[in-house]
PDB file of C-alpha atoms in Angstrom:
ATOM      1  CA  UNK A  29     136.265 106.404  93.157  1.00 76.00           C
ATOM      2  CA  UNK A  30     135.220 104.719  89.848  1.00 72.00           C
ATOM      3  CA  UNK A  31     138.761 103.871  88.573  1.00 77.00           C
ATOM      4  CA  UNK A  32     139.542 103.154  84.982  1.00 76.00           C
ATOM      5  CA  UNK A  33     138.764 100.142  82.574  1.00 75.00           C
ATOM      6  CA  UNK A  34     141.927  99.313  83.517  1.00 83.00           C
ATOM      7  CA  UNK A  35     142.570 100.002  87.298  1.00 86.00           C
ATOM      8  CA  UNK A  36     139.021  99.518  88.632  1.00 86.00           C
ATOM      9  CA  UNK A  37     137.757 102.251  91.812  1.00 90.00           C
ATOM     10  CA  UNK A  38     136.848 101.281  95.611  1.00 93.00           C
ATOM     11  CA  UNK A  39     133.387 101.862  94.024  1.00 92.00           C
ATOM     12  CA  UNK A  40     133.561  99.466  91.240  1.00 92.00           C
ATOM     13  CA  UNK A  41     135.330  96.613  93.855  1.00 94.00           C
ATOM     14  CA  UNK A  42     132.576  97.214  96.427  1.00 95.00           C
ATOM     15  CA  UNK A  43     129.798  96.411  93.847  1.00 95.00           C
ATOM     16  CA  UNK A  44     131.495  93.048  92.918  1.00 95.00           C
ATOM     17  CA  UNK A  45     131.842  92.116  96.517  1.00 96.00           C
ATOM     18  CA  UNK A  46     128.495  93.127  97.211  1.00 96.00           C
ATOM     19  CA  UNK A  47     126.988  91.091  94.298  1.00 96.00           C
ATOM     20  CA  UNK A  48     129.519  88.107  94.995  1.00 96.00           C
ATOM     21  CA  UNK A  49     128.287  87.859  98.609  1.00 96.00           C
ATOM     22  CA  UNK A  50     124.807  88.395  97.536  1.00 96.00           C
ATOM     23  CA  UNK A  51     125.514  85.201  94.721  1.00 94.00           C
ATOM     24  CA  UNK A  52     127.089  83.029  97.574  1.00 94.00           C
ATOM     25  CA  UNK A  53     124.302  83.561  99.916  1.00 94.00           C
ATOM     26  CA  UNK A  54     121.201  83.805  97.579  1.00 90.00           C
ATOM     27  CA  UNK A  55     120.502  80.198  98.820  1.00 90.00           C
ATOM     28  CA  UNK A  56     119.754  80.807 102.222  1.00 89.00           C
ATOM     29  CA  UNK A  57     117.619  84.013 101.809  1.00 92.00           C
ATOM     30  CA  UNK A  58     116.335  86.366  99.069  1.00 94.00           C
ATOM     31  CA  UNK A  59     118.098  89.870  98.020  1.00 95.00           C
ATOM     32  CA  UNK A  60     116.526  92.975  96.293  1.00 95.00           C
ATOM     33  CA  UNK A  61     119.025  95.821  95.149  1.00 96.00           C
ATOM     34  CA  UNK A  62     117.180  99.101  94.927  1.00 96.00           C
ATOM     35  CA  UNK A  63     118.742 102.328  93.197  1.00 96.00           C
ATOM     36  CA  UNK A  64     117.786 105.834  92.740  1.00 95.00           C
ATOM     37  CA  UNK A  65     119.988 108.388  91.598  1.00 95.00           C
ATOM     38  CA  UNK A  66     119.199 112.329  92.820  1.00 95.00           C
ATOM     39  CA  UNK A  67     120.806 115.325  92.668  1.00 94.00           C
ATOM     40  CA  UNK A  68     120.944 118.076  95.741  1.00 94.00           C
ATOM     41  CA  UNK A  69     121.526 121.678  93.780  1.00 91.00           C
ATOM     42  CA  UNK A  70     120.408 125.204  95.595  1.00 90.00           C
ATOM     43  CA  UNK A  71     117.885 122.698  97.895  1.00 92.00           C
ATOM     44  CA  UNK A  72     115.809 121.506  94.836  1.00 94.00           C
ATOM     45  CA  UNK A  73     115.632 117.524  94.404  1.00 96.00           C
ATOM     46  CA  UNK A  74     116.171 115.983  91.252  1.00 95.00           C
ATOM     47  CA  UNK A  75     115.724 112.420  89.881  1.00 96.00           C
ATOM     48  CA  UNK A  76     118.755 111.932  87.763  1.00 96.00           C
ATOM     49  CA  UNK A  77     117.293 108.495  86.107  1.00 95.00           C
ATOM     50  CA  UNK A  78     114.112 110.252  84.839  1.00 94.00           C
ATOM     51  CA  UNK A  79     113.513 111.417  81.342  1.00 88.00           C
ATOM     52  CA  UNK A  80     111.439 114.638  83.653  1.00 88.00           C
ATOM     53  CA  UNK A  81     113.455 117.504  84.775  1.00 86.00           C
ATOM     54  CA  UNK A  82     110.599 118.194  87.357  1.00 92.00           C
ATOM     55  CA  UNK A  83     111.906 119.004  91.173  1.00 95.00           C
ATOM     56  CA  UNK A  84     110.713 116.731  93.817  1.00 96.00           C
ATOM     57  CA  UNK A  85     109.563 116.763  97.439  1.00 95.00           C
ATOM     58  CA  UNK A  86     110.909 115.330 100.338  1.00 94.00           C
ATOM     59  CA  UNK A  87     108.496 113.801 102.508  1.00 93.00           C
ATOM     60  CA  UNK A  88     108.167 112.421 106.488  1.00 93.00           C
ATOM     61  CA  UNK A  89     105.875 108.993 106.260  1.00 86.00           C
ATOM     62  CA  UNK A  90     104.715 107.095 109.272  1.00 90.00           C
ATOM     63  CA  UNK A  91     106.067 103.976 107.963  1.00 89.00           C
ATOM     64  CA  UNK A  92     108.714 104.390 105.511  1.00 84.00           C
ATOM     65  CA  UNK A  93     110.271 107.749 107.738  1.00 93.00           C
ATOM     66  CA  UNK A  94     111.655 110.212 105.600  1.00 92.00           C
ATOM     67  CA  UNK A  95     110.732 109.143 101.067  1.00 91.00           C
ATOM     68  CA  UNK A  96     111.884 111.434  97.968  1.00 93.00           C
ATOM     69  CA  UNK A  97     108.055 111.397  96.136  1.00 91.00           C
ATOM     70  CA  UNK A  98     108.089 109.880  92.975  1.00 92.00           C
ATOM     71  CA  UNK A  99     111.543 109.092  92.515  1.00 94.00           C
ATOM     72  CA  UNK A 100     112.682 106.189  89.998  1.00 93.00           C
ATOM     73  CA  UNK A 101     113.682 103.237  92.412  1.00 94.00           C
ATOM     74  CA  UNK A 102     114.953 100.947  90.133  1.00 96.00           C
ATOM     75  CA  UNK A 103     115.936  97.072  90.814  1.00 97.00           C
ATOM     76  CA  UNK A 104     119.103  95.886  89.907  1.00 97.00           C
ATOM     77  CA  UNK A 105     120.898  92.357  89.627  1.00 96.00           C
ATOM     78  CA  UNK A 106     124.661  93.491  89.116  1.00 95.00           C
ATOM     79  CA  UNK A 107     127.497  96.108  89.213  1.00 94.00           C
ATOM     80  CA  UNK A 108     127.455  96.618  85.189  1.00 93.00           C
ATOM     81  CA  UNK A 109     123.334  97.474  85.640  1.00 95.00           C
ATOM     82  CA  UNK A 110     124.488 100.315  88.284  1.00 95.00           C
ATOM     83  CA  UNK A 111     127.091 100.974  86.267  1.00 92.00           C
ATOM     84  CA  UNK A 112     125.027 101.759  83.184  1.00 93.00           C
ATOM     85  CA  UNK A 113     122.564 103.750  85.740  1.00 94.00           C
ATOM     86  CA  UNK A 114     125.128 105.735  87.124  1.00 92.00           C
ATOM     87  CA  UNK A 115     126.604 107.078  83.463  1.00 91.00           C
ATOM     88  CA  UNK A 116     122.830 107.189  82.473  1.00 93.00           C
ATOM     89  CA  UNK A 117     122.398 109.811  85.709  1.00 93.00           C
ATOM     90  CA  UNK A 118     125.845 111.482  85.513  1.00 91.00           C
ATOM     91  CA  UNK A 119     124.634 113.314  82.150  1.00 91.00           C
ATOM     92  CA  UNK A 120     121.820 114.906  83.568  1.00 89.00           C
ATOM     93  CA  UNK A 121     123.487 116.407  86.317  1.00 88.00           C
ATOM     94  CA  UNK A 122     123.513 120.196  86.514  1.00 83.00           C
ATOM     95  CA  UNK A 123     126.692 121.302  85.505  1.00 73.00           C
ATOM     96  CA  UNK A 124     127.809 125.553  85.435  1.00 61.00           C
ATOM     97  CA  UNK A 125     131.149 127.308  85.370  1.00 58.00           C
ATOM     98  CA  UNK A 126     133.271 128.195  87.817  1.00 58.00           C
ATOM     99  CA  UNK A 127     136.215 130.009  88.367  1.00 57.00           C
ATOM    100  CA  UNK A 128     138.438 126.942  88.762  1.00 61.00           C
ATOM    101  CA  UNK A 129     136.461 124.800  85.966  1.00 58.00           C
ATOM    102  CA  UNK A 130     134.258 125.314  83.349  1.00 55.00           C
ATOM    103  CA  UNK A 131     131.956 122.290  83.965  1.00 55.00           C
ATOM    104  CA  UNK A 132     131.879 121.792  87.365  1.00 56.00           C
ATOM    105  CA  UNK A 133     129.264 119.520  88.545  1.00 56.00           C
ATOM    106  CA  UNK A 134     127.213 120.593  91.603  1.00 49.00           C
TER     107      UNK A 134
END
């Protein structure tokens, strides 16, 4: 999904589309790209991007429907800045053995 440096992923691609559509267009309208980064493990929520290891709740409001409470939403401008955020989250995801690998993420 990511690729390499060399041979970038479908994920990678997408994000420069995204962000090259978002560039062309800007003129017309205004774009805001939100991300949060969580982690699903034995049905406890984590926030990957926060320094906390505290579990969060899922919640049902009127308005915004179904919110993750106090999760990081954080803005960003370009595929590097998710990028960044997504390494940043992948090393705080919960990681135990298994019988087929030793660090299997979850």
């Amino acid at each position: 999904m990511l690729g390499t440096e060399d041979e970038e992923g479908i994920m990678v691609l997408t994000l420069k589309e995204l962000f090259d559509k978002i560039s062309f267009y800007s003129t017309e309208r205004e774009y805001k790209v939100k991300l949060w980064y969580i982690e699903i493990y034995n049905e406890n929520i984590r926030d990957l991007l926060s320094s906390t290891d505290e579990y969060l709740d899922l919640r049902e409001d009127p308005n915004k429907g179904i919110s993750i409470s106090n999760i990081s939403e954080l803005n960003v401008t370009s595929c590097k800045d998710i990028m960044q955020l997504l390494k940043k989250g992948n090393k705080n995801r919960t990681q135990e053995a298994t019988n087929a690998n030793e660090t299997s993420s979850r």
